[in-house]
Short mmCIF file of C-alpha atoms in Angstrom, two decimals:
data_model
loop_
_atom_site.label_atom_id
_atom_site.label_comp_id
_atom_site.label_asym_id
_atom_site.label_seq_id
_atom_site.Cartn_x
_atom_site.Cartn_y
_atom_site.Cartn_z
CA UNK A 29 80.59 180.61 102.08
CA UNK A 30 79.98 182.04 98.60
CA UNK A 31 83.36 180.67 97.52
CA UNK A 32 82.46 177.20 98.78
CA UNK A 33 79.12 177.28 96.96
CA UNK A 34 80.89 178.33 93.76
CA UNK A 35 83.60 175.67 94.19
CA UNK A 36 81.01 172.89 94.62
CA UNK A 37 78.90 174.03 91.65
CA UNK A 38 79.09 172.69 88.11
CA UNK A 39 80.78 175.87 86.91
CA UNK A 40 83.28 175.76 89.77
CA UNK A 41 84.14 172.13 89.02
CA UNK A 42 84.68 172.99 85.36
CA UNK A 43 87.07 175.82 86.30
CA UNK A 44 88.91 173.48 88.70
CA UNK A 45 89.29 170.90 85.94
CA UNK A 46 90.67 173.43 83.44
CA UNK A 47 92.70 175.85 85.57
CA UNK A 48 92.90 174.32 89.07
CA UNK A 49 93.04 177.73 90.80
CA UNK A 50 94.48 177.87 94.31
CA UNK A 51 91.35 179.57 95.67
CA UNK A 52 89.08 176.63 94.71
CA UNK A 53 91.05 173.93 96.52
CA UNK A 54 89.61 171.32 98.87
CA UNK A 55 91.30 170.47 102.20
CA UNK A 56 92.82 167.28 100.72
CA UNK A 57 94.65 169.37 98.13
CA UNK A 58 96.22 171.91 100.48
CA UNK A 59 99.85 171.72 101.48
CA UNK A 60 100.39 170.04 104.81
CA UNK A 61 96.90 168.57 105.04
CA UNK A 62 96.54 165.10 106.49
CA UNK A 63 93.47 162.92 106.75
CA UNK A 64 93.34 163.51 110.48
CA UNK A 65 94.06 167.26 110.42
CA UNK A 66 91.17 168.82 112.24
CA UNK A 67 88.93 165.82 111.59
CA UNK A 68 88.21 162.35 112.88
CA UNK A 69 89.42 160.09 110.07
CA UNK A 70 87.03 157.49 108.74
CA UNK A 71 89.31 155.98 106.13
CA UNK A 72 89.39 152.23 106.67
CA UNK A 73 92.09 150.04 105.13
CA UNK A 74 90.84 146.93 103.36
CA UNK A 75 92.97 144.28 101.64
CA UNK A 76 96.12 146.28 102.06
CA UNK A 77 95.93 148.88 99.29
CA UNK A 78 92.17 149.55 99.12
CA UNK A 79 90.82 152.36 101.29
CA UNK A 80 87.15 153.22 101.80
CA UNK A 81 86.50 156.96 101.72
CA UNK A 82 83.86 158.27 104.10
CA UNK A 83 83.06 161.50 105.95
CA UNK A 84 85.68 162.97 108.29
CA UNK A 85 83.49 162.53 111.32
CA UNK A 86 79.92 163.56 112.07
CA UNK A 87 80.70 167.27 111.62
CA UNK A 88 82.34 166.98 108.21
CA UNK A 89 81.46 170.30 106.48
CA UNK A 90 81.20 168.61 103.06
CA UNK A 91 78.35 166.38 104.26
CA UNK A 92 75.20 168.06 102.85
CA UNK A 93 73.40 167.61 106.18
CA UNK A 94 76.11 169.78 107.79
CA UNK A 95 75.93 172.64 105.30
CA UNK A 96 75.05 176.07 106.58
CA UNK A 97 71.43 177.21 106.44
CA UNK A 98 72.44 179.74 103.77
CA UNK A 99 73.90 177.09 101.49
CA UNK A 100 70.86 174.86 101.96
CA UNK A 101 68.50 177.76 101.27
CA UNK A 102 70.44 178.48 98.06
CA UNK A 103 69.76 174.90 96.92
CA UNK A 104 66.02 175.29 97.57
CA UNK A 105 65.95 178.67 95.80
CA UNK A 106 67.69 177.38 92.67
CA UNK A 107 65.65 174.16 92.49
CA UNK A 108 62.47 176.14 93.14
CA UNK A 109 63.09 178.68 90.38
CA UNK A 110 64.29 175.97 87.99
CA UNK A 111 61.08 173.99 88.59
CA UNK A 112 59.00 177.17 88.34
CA UNK A 113 60.31 177.88 84.84
CA UNK A 114 59.66 174.34 83.61
CA UNK A 115 56.11 174.24 84.97
CA UNK A 116 55.34 177.80 83.86
CA UNK A 117 56.31 176.83 80.31
CA UNK A 118 53.70 174.07 80.16
CA UNK A 119 50.44 176.04 79.64
CA UNK A 120 51.96 179.39 78.71
CA UNK A 121 50.84 179.25 75.08
CA UNK A 122 47.29 178.05 75.91
CA UNK A 123 45.69 181.53 75.78
CA UNK A 124 46.82 181.72 72.14
CA UNK A 125 45.30 178.42 71.04
CA UNK A 126 42.64 180.16 68.92
CA UNK A 127 45.34 182.03 67.00
CA UNK A 128 47.34 178.78 66.73
CA UNK A 129 44.30 176.99 65.29
CA UNK A 130 43.74 179.76 62.75
CA UNK A 131 47.40 179.89 61.64
CA UNK A 132 47.84 176.13 61.20
CA UNK A 133 44.21 175.17 60.48
CA UNK A 134 43.95 172.56 63.27
CA UNK A 135 41.10 171.47 65.53
CA UNK A 136 40.78 172.47 69.21
CA UNK A 137 41.84 168.96 70.26
CA UNK A 138 44.92 169.13 68.03
CA UNK A 139 45.87 172.55 69.37
CA UNK A 140 45.86 171.05 72.89
CA UNK A 141 48.73 168.77 71.88
CA UNK A 142 51.17 171.62 72.42
CA UNK A 143 50.42 171.36 76.14
CA UNK A 144 49.73 167.62 76.29
CA UNK A 145 52.99 166.58 74.62
CA UNK A 146 55.03 168.99 76.74
CA UNK A 147 53.52 167.41 79.87
CA UNK A 148 54.20 163.92 78.50
CA UNK A 149 57.79 164.92 77.75
CA UNK A 150 58.54 166.17 81.24
CA UNK A 151 56.97 162.99 82.61
CA UNK A 152 59.12 160.68 80.48
CA UNK A 153 62.40 162.54 80.96
CA UNK A 154 62.91 161.72 84.66
CA UNK A 155 62.86 157.99 83.86
CA UNK A 156 66.18 158.60 82.14
CA UNK A 157 67.65 161.51 84.08
CA UNK A 158 66.39 160.73 87.61
CA UNK A 159 67.96 157.30 88.17
CA UNK A 160 71.23 158.35 86.58
CA UNK A 161 71.56 161.13 89.13
CA UNK A 162 71.94 158.40 91.75
CA UNK A 163 75.10 157.06 90.07
CA UNK A 164 78.07 158.65 91.93
CA UNK A 165 80.08 159.57 88.84
CA UNK A 166 77.10 161.54 87.45
CA UNK A 167 75.55 163.15 90.53
CA UNK A 168 72.61 165.55 90.50
CA UNK A 169 74.18 168.49 88.69
CA UNK A 170 75.31 166.92 85.41
CA UNK A 171 71.75 165.94 84.30
CA UNK A 172 70.48 169.34 85.45
CA UNK A 173 72.98 171.38 83.46
CA UNK A 174 73.15 169.42 80.21
CA UNK A 175 69.39 168.99 79.91
CA UNK A 176 68.55 172.60 80.76
CA UNK A 177 71.05 173.97 78.25
CA UNK A 178 69.19 172.00 75.59
CA UNK A 179 65.83 173.17 77.01
CA UNK A 180 66.90 176.80 76.75
CA UNK A 181 68.19 176.39 73.18
CA UNK A 182 64.95 174.66 72.12
CA UNK A 183 62.96 177.78 73.02
CA UNK A 184 64.32 179.45 69.87
CA UNK A 185 63.24 176.95 67.17
CA UNK A 186 59.96 176.38 69.01
CA UNK A 187 59.17 180.07 68.69
CA UNK A 188 59.85 179.88 64.93
CA UNK A 189 58.08 176.53 64.31
CA UNK A 190 56.85 176.57 60.68
CA UNK A 191 54.14 173.93 61.15
CA UNK A 192 51.91 172.44 63.83
CA UNK A 193 53.73 169.09 63.64
CA UNK A 194 57.08 170.79 64.09
CA UNK A 195 55.74 172.74 67.06
CA UNK A 196 54.39 169.57 68.68
CA UNK A 197 57.72 167.74 68.29
CA UNK A 198 59.69 170.64 69.69
CA UNK A 199 57.32 170.99 72.64
CA UNK A 200 57.74 167.28 73.39
CA UNK A 201 61.52 167.69 73.37
CA UNK A 202 61.28 170.87 75.39
CA UNK A 203 59.33 169.10 78.11
CA UNK A 204 61.69 166.11 78.01
CA UNK A 205 64.83 168.18 78.54
CA UNK A 206 63.20 170.38 81.16
CA UNK A 207 62.24 167.38 83.24
CA UNK A 208 65.15 166.49 85.59
CA UNK A 209 64.13 169.00 88.26
CA UNK A 210 60.66 167.48 88.51
CA UNK A 211 61.96 164.19 89.92
CA UNK A 212 65.51 164.93 91.04
CA UNK A 213 64.55 168.26 92.60
CA UNK A 214 62.83 166.50 95.48
CA UNK A 215 65.82 164.22 95.87
CA UNK A 216 68.22 167.20 95.94
CA UNK A 217 66.22 168.78 98.76
CA UNK A 218 66.16 165.46 100.62
CA UNK A 219 69.95 165.33 100.26
CA UNK A 220 70.49 168.43 102.39
CA UNK A 221 67.63 168.48 104.92
CA UNK A 222 66.89 166.05 107.73
CA UNK A 223 63.42 164.68 108.50
CA UNK A 224 62.48 167.56 110.84
CA UNK A 225 63.38 170.44 108.53
CA UNK A 226 62.69 168.75 105.20
CA UNK A 227 58.92 169.52 105.24
CA UNK A 228 59.55 173.28 105.17
CA UNK A 229 61.97 173.02 102.25
CA UNK A 230 59.66 170.67 100.37
CA UNK A 231 56.70 173.03 100.78
CA UNK A 232 58.74 175.85 99.24
CA UNK A 233 59.58 173.66 96.25
CA UNK A 234 56.05 172.34 95.78
CA UNK A 235 54.70 175.89 96.13
CA UNK A 236 56.82 176.94 93.14
CA UNK A 237 55.50 173.98 91.15
CA UNK A 238 51.85 174.69 91.94
CA UNK A 239 51.95 178.42 91.30
CA UNK A 240 53.99 178.28 88.09
CA UNK A 241 51.22 177.26 85.63
CA UNK A 242 48.92 179.97 86.99
CA UNK A 243 51.61 182.63 86.62
CA UNK A 244 52.34 181.38 83.12
CA UNK A 245 48.69 181.78 82.14
CA UNK A 246 48.61 185.24 83.72
CA UNK A 247 51.59 186.72 81.90
CA UNK A 248 50.71 185.16 78.55
CA UNK A 249 47.04 186.09 78.88
CA UNK A 250 47.92 189.78 78.69
CA UNK A 251 50.84 189.46 76.22
CA UNK A 252 49.44 187.11 73.56
CA UNK A 253 46.50 189.33 72.43
CA UNK A 254 49.01 192.10 71.69
CA UNK A 255 52.18 190.27 70.61
CA UNK A 256 50.83 186.95 69.28
CA UNK A 257 50.97 183.36 70.50
CA UNK A 258 54.64 182.90 69.49
CA UNK A 259 55.69 185.51 72.03
CA UNK A 260 54.92 182.98 74.77
CA UNK A 261 57.99 181.02 73.65
CA UNK A 262 60.13 184.13 74.12
CA UNK A 263 58.67 184.52 77.60
CA UNK A 264 59.95 181.02 78.37
CA UNK A 265 63.38 181.97 77.03
CA UNK A 266 63.47 185.13 79.15
CA UNK A 267 62.73 183.08 82.26
CA UNK A 268 65.05 180.20 81.32
CA UNK A 269 68.16 182.37 80.86
CA UNK A 270 68.51 183.37 84.53
CA UNK A 271 67.57 179.83 85.58
CA UNK A 272 70.45 178.41 83.55
CA UNK A 273 72.91 180.76 85.25
CA UNK A 274 71.59 179.70 88.67
CA UNK A 275 71.85 176.00 87.80
CA UNK A 276 75.50 176.46 86.84
CA UNK A 277 76.04 177.81 90.38
CA UNK A 278 74.13 175.02 92.15
CA UNK A 279 76.36 172.95 94.48
CA UNK A 280 76.33 169.17 94.10
CA UNK A 281 74.07 167.66 96.80
CA UNK A 282 74.44 163.90 96.27
CA UNK A 283 76.45 162.48 99.17
CA UNK A 284 77.72 159.54 97.10
CA UNK A 285 78.88 161.88 94.35
CA UNK A 286 80.62 164.21 96.82
CA UNK A 287 82.47 161.25 98.34
CA UNK A 288 83.34 159.99 94.86
CA UNK A 289 85.03 163.32 94.14
CA UNK A 290 86.86 163.13 97.47
CA UNK A 291 88.13 159.67 96.59
CA UNK A 292 89.44 161.02 93.27
CA UNK A 293 91.27 163.86 95.04
CA UNK A 294 92.85 161.48 97.55
CA UNK A 295 93.82 159.16 94.70
CA UNK A 296 95.55 162.02 92.90
CA UNK A 297 97.50 162.88 96.05
CA UNK A 298 98.44 159.30 96.99
CA UNK A 299 98.97 156.75 94.22
CA UNK A 300 100.17 154.05 96.64
CA UNK A 301 96.61 153.11 97.59
CA UNK A 302 93.29 152.73 95.81
CA UNK A 303 90.62 155.03 97.24
CA UNK A 304 86.99 153.94 96.79
CA UNK A 305 83.62 154.87 98.27
CA UNK A 306 81.17 152.38 99.74
CA UNK A 307 78.88 152.67 96.72
CA UNK A 308 81.81 151.98 94.38
CA UNK A 309 82.71 148.90 96.39
CA UNK A 310 79.10 147.73 96.14
CA UNK A 311 79.04 148.32 92.39
CA UNK A 312 82.54 146.97 91.74
CA UNK A 313 81.24 143.58 90.57
CA UNK A 314 78.84 145.15 88.06
CA UNK A 315 79.68 146.67 84.70
CA UNK A 316 78.76 150.28 83.97
CA UNK A 317 75.99 149.15 81.62
CA UNK A 318 74.58 146.91 84.37
CA UNK A 319 74.59 149.83 86.82
CA UNK A 320 72.78 152.09 84.35
CA UNK A 321 70.26 149.37 83.44
CA UNK A 322 69.50 148.65 87.09
CA UNK A 323 69.11 152.35 87.86
CA UNK A 324 66.56 152.62 85.06
CA UNK A 325 64.67 149.53 86.23
CA UNK A 326 64.58 150.58 89.89
CA UNK A 327 61.66 153.04 89.59
CA UNK A 328 59.58 150.54 87.62
CA UNK A 329 60.23 147.77 90.16
CA UNK A 330 59.37 149.94 93.14
CA UNK A 331 56.22 151.37 91.57
CA UNK A 332 54.72 148.09 90.37
CA UNK A 333 55.79 145.82 93.23
CA UNK A 334 55.18 148.08 96.23
CA UNK A 335 51.39 148.41 96.74
CA UNK A 336 51.70 151.52 98.93
CA UNK A 337 53.75 153.42 96.34
CA UNK A 338 51.51 152.18 93.52
CA UNK A 339 48.36 153.56 95.19
CA UNK A 340 50.04 156.88 95.98
CA UNK A 341 51.05 157.26 92.35
CA UNK A 342 47.60 156.39 91.01
CA UNK A 343 45.85 158.83 93.34
CA UNK A 344 48.23 161.71 92.74
CA UNK A 345 48.02 161.06 89.00
CA UNK A 346 44.26 161.53 89.21
CA UNK A 347 44.30 164.80 91.16
CA UNK A 348 47.21 166.11 89.08
CA UNK A 349 45.43 165.27 85.83
CA UNK A 350 42.29 167.04 87.02
CA UNK A 351 44.43 170.11 87.74
CA UNK A 352 45.33 170.26 84.06
CA UNK A 353 41.69 170.00 82.96
CA UNK A 354 41.25 173.54 84.31
CA UNK A 355 43.13 174.86 81.29
CA UNK A 356 40.21 173.66 79.17
CA UNK A 357 37.45 174.42 81.67
CA UNK A 358 38.49 178.00 82.41
CA UNK A 359 37.66 179.38 78.92
CA UNK A 360 34.26 177.66 79.05
CA UNK A 361 33.47 179.25 82.40
CA UNK A 362 35.15 182.64 82.45
CA UNK A 363 35.00 183.54 78.76
CA UNK A 364 31.77 181.86 77.64
CA UNK A 365 29.73 182.31 80.84
CA UNK A 366 31.21 185.47 82.38
CA UNK A 367 32.60 187.05 79.17
CA UNK A 368 36.14 187.65 80.46
CA UNK A 369 38.86 188.56 77.97
CA UNK A 370 42.13 186.58 77.77
CA UNK A 371 43.92 188.79 80.28
CA UNK A 372 41.07 188.63 82.79
CA UNK A 373 40.83 184.86 82.38
CA UNK A 374 44.57 184.61 83.08
CA UNK A 375 44.03 186.70 86.22
CA UNK A 376 41.39 184.18 87.34
CA UNK A 377 44.21 181.62 87.59
CA UNK A 378 45.53 183.63 90.53
CA UNK A 379 42.89 181.79 92.56
CA UNK A 380 45.27 178.81 92.34
CA UNK A 381 48.06 180.93 93.86
CA UNK A 382 45.76 182.18 96.61
CA UNK A 383 44.57 178.69 97.53
CA UNK A 384 48.10 177.31 97.50
CA UNK A 385 49.41 180.18 99.64
CA UNK A 386 46.72 179.66 102.29
CA UNK A 387 47.45 175.96 102.30
CA UNK A 388 51.20 176.60 102.56
CA UNK A 389 50.74 178.67 105.74
CA UNK A 390 48.37 176.17 107.38
CA UNK A 391 50.50 173.18 106.45
CA UNK A 392 53.72 174.70 107.82
CA UNK A 393 51.94 175.73 111.02
CA UNK A 394 50.78 172.13 111.45
CA UNK A 395 54.34 170.88 111.05
CA UNK A 396 55.77 173.50 113.39
CA UNK A 397 53.17 173.10 116.13
CA UNK A 398 52.19 169.43 115.88
CA UNK A 399 54.11 167.06 113.64
CA UNK A 400 57.73 167.98 114.30
CA UNK A 401 57.43 168.30 118.12
CA UNK A 402 55.64 164.96 118.22
CA UNK A 403 58.22 163.32 115.94
CA UNK A 404 61.13 164.66 118.01
CA UNK A 405 59.56 163.38 121.21
CA UNK A 406 59.08 159.94 119.69
CA UNK A 407 62.61 159.95 118.34
CA UNK A 408 64.29 160.81 121.64
CA UNK A 409 62.30 158.71 124.07
CA UNK A 410 60.73 155.64 122.53
CA UNK A 411 62.01 155.04 119.03
CA UNK A 412 65.61 155.82 118.06
CA UNK A 413 64.82 155.89 114.33
CA UNK A 414 63.43 158.35 111.84
CA UNK A 415 59.70 159.16 112.10
CA UNK A 416 57.22 156.60 110.81
CA UNK A 417 56.82 157.30 107.05
CA UNK A 418 53.01 157.08 107.28
CA UNK A 419 52.96 159.88 109.85
CA UNK A 420 53.56 162.45 107.09
CA UNK A 421 50.21 161.43 105.54
CA UNK A 422 48.16 162.69 108.50
CA UNK A 423 47.30 166.10 106.91
CA UNK A 424 46.07 164.22 103.83
CA UNK A 425 43.28 162.69 105.92
CA UNK A 426 41.59 166.10 105.92
CA UNK A 427 42.81 167.40 102.58
CA UNK A 428 41.53 164.38 100.63
CA UNK A 429 37.93 165.69 100.90
CA UNK A 430 38.82 169.07 99.41
CA UNK A 431 39.25 168.17 95.72
CA UNK A 432 35.68 166.89 95.42
CA UNK A 433 34.27 169.93 97.24
CA UNK A 434 36.22 172.33 95.05
CA UNK A 435 35.21 170.57 91.83
CA UNK A 436 31.50 170.49 92.72
CA UNK A 437 31.53 174.17 93.64
CA UNK A 438 33.42 175.21 90.50
CA UNK A 439 31.30 173.08 88.17
CA UNK A 440 27.80 173.85 89.42
CA UNK A 441 28.21 177.48 90.52
CA UNK A 442 29.35 178.55 87.04
CA UNK A 443 26.12 180.26 85.94
CA UNK A 444 25.40 183.76 84.59
CA UNK A 445 23.10 184.45 87.56
CA UNK A 446 25.82 183.55 90.08
CA UNK A 447 28.75 185.88 90.62
CA UNK A 448 32.05 184.66 89.21
CA UNK A 449 33.61 184.78 92.68
CA UNK A 450 31.58 181.72 93.77
CA UNK A 451 33.00 179.18 91.27
CA UNK A 452 36.40 180.79 91.80
CA UNK A 453 36.18 179.75 95.46
CA UNK A 454 36.14 176.17 94.19
CA UNK A 455 39.43 176.90 92.42
CA UNK A 456 40.85 178.19 95.70
CA UNK A 457 39.78 175.02 97.53
CA UNK A 458 40.95 172.47 94.95
CA UNK A 459 44.65 173.41 94.58
CA UNK A 460 44.91 174.25 98.27
CA UNK A 461 43.93 170.70 99.23
CA UNK A 462 45.85 169.07 96.39
CA UNK A 463 48.93 170.99 97.57
CA UNK A 464 48.71 169.23 100.94
CA UNK A 465 48.14 165.86 99.27
CA UNK A 466 51.12 166.28 96.98
CA UNK A 467 53.29 167.62 99.78
CA UNK A 468 52.46 164.58 101.90
CA UNK A 469 53.40 162.30 99.02
CA UNK A 470 56.66 164.14 98.34
CA UNK A 471 57.64 163.51 101.96
CA UNK A 472 56.35 159.93 102.01
CA UNK A 473 58.34 158.73 98.98
CA UNK A 474 61.87 159.60 100.22
CA UNK A 475 60.92 158.38 103.70
CA UNK A 476 60.12 154.94 102.27
CA UNK A 477 63.01 154.73 99.80
CA UNK A 478 65.68 157.27 100.81
CA UNK A 479 68.43 155.65 98.72
CA UNK A 480 66.27 155.64 95.58
CA UNK A 481 64.33 158.87 96.06
CA UNK A 482 65.11 160.18 92.57
CA UNK A 483 64.11 156.88 90.95
CA UNK A 484 60.78 156.68 92.76
CA UNK A 485 60.07 160.37 92.12
CA UNK A 486 60.78 159.68 88.45
CA UNK A 487 58.22 156.87 88.23
CA UNK A 488 55.66 158.92 90.13
CA UNK A 489 56.23 161.91 87.87
CA UNK A 490 55.81 159.79 84.75
CA UNK A 491 52.49 158.36 85.92
CA UNK A 492 51.17 161.81 86.85
CA UNK A 493 52.32 163.38 83.62
CA UNK A 494 51.02 160.57 81.41
CA UNK A 495 47.56 160.92 82.98
CA UNK A 496 47.75 164.72 82.75
CA UNK A 497 48.65 164.42 79.06
CA UNK A 498 45.50 162.39 78.48
CA UNK A 499 43.47 164.78 80.64
CA UNK A 500 44.48 167.75 78.49
CA UNK A 501 43.19 165.93 75.39
CA UNK A 502 39.97 164.44 76.80
CA UNK A 503 38.93 167.38 79.00
CA UNK A 504 37.60 169.58 76.16
CA UNK A 505 35.18 166.96 74.77
CA UNK A 506 34.34 165.93 78.34
CA UNK A 507 33.18 169.42 79.31
CA UNK A 508 31.53 170.08 75.95
CA UNK A 509 29.48 166.86 76.05
CA UNK A 510 28.66 166.73 79.78
CA UNK A 511 28.83 170.42 80.55
CA UNK A 512 31.18 171.93 83.09
CA UNK A 513 28.97 170.78 85.97
CA UNK A 514 28.62 167.21 84.72
CA UNK A 515 32.31 166.92 83.83
CA UNK A 516 33.41 168.23 87.21
CA UNK A 517 30.96 165.86 88.95
CA UNK A 518 32.48 162.88 87.15
CA UNK A 519 36.00 163.91 88.13
CA UNK A 520 34.93 164.68 91.70
CA UNK A 521 33.41 161.21 92.00
CA UNK A 522 36.75 159.65 91.13
CA UNK A 523 38.50 161.64 93.88
CA UNK A 524 35.84 160.54 96.40
CA UNK A 525 36.55 156.89 95.60
CA UNK A 526 40.20 157.44 96.50
CA UNK A 527 39.44 158.91 99.95
CA UNK A 528 39.20 155.43 101.45
CA UNK A 529 42.58 154.58 99.99
CA UNK A 530 44.23 157.51 101.76
CA UNK A 531 42.86 156.35 105.11
CA UNK A 532 43.95 152.76 104.46
CA UNK A 533 47.42 153.91 103.50
CA UNK A 534 47.76 156.13 106.57
CA UNK A 535 46.81 153.44 109.07
CA UNK A 536 47.86 150.26 107.25
CA UNK A 537 50.67 151.54 105.05
CA UNK A 538 53.33 149.90 107.19
CA UNK A 539 51.71 146.51 106.62
CA UNK A 540 51.53 147.20 102.89
CA UNK A 541 55.20 148.09 102.78
CA UNK A 542 56.06 144.82 104.51
CA UNK A 543 54.32 143.01 101.63
CA UNK A 544 56.42 144.87 99.09
CA UNK A 545 58.48 142.55 96.92
CA UNK A 546 61.24 145.12 96.57
CA UNK A 547 61.62 146.53 100.09
CA UNK A 548 65.19 146.14 101.25
CA UNK A 549 66.28 144.44 98.00
CA UNK A 550 67.35 147.50 96.00
#
């Protein structure tokens, strides 16, 4: 098993290309192997010399759905840690903003650009990297590896940035090259898990994403007062090094890319025929530039022309942006009101981890006890298709009330005469409910557009990150001018307005999807 994982990884493929060792061979390359040896052949002859390459039957071990549970778990672990590092790096220097302001003589709003531009960068990156991962000759792994190598290298000049402008530019690039996992990560998980097991894998991935910023604030909150704000960049580097090694050992998960490699192996063995995959046949009448251009336009088309996806992206952008306002609100509450030091304020972010953990347990119990048994029953008796995409939004019908409750409690309970635990309960409630909302969305998107999951995730990630970038900048003046209570009330009101949209999407989403101008045309 370990040998197969290594063979299918980026590093294994590089070794195969250079040395072609006997112990990294595929069945097609072994002596005496035939297309029907041990398999049901699915190679169909077309036009004489053209052969379509498909799976060797339903139990083909190279099909990601047929991988062992260990190999699938390895994919989730690597994607989860990869995403954790990228998200942890976003706010990690925030506890040192005062020192940053003093060193470079910038305003509080300008010092926030180090976070805002990083968030904008990792929102823009997937628009380039995500769709390209759906092109068979690229696959998922190539964008992961190349971009994260650059991300890791950028940690070094960022830590030595001689000016505020230079730091901002490097942070933007750092976020950009760390971004592929944020969109393609969900697609990679969808590649290997079916509809009944996918929710568990997705919750593990989203849990890493949600907890990462809080952990970043915790570790930097204690380190920066002693070692300086630049040390936070070295913390990113220390976390990114192991992640890069893991990414090099991540097996390719894209089915079209795996089949493309199989076609190349068969072509090498037999030059008398031309071996092509179905996707290559489909794209044979388009130039490479046309394929790339269409892959880049796909997320924009789906987002703007499908009303269901458009609403989902707007709503999640709002709750995600509010999440990032906490990095400005926390100092005003815990340091100004309760007189915490930087380390203690970083520890307060653990409330996000606590809320997310509670939500993770409840959400998985719901899927285990309710959703999956109901979906399996529907699948086997009445409807021989995958579960209705809108069914995954059911938990959001309850969770959509939580953000407003959490914001009101956090904003108005922050008072010297009220114990700090009370507003912290609002922080437990908010991310716990947003976790369910985001998890529902991350299941809804690939269910609606399975063939373009990475593209749609990319567009969704860009909208969320663009709003979060603005939220980081406007949140400080918002809370200073309106107060923490007034600012939280304004944000809570916006989330309340969106509650009706969640209910409409859950019960009328199918009708909205039928009105989509792109459904079935991509």
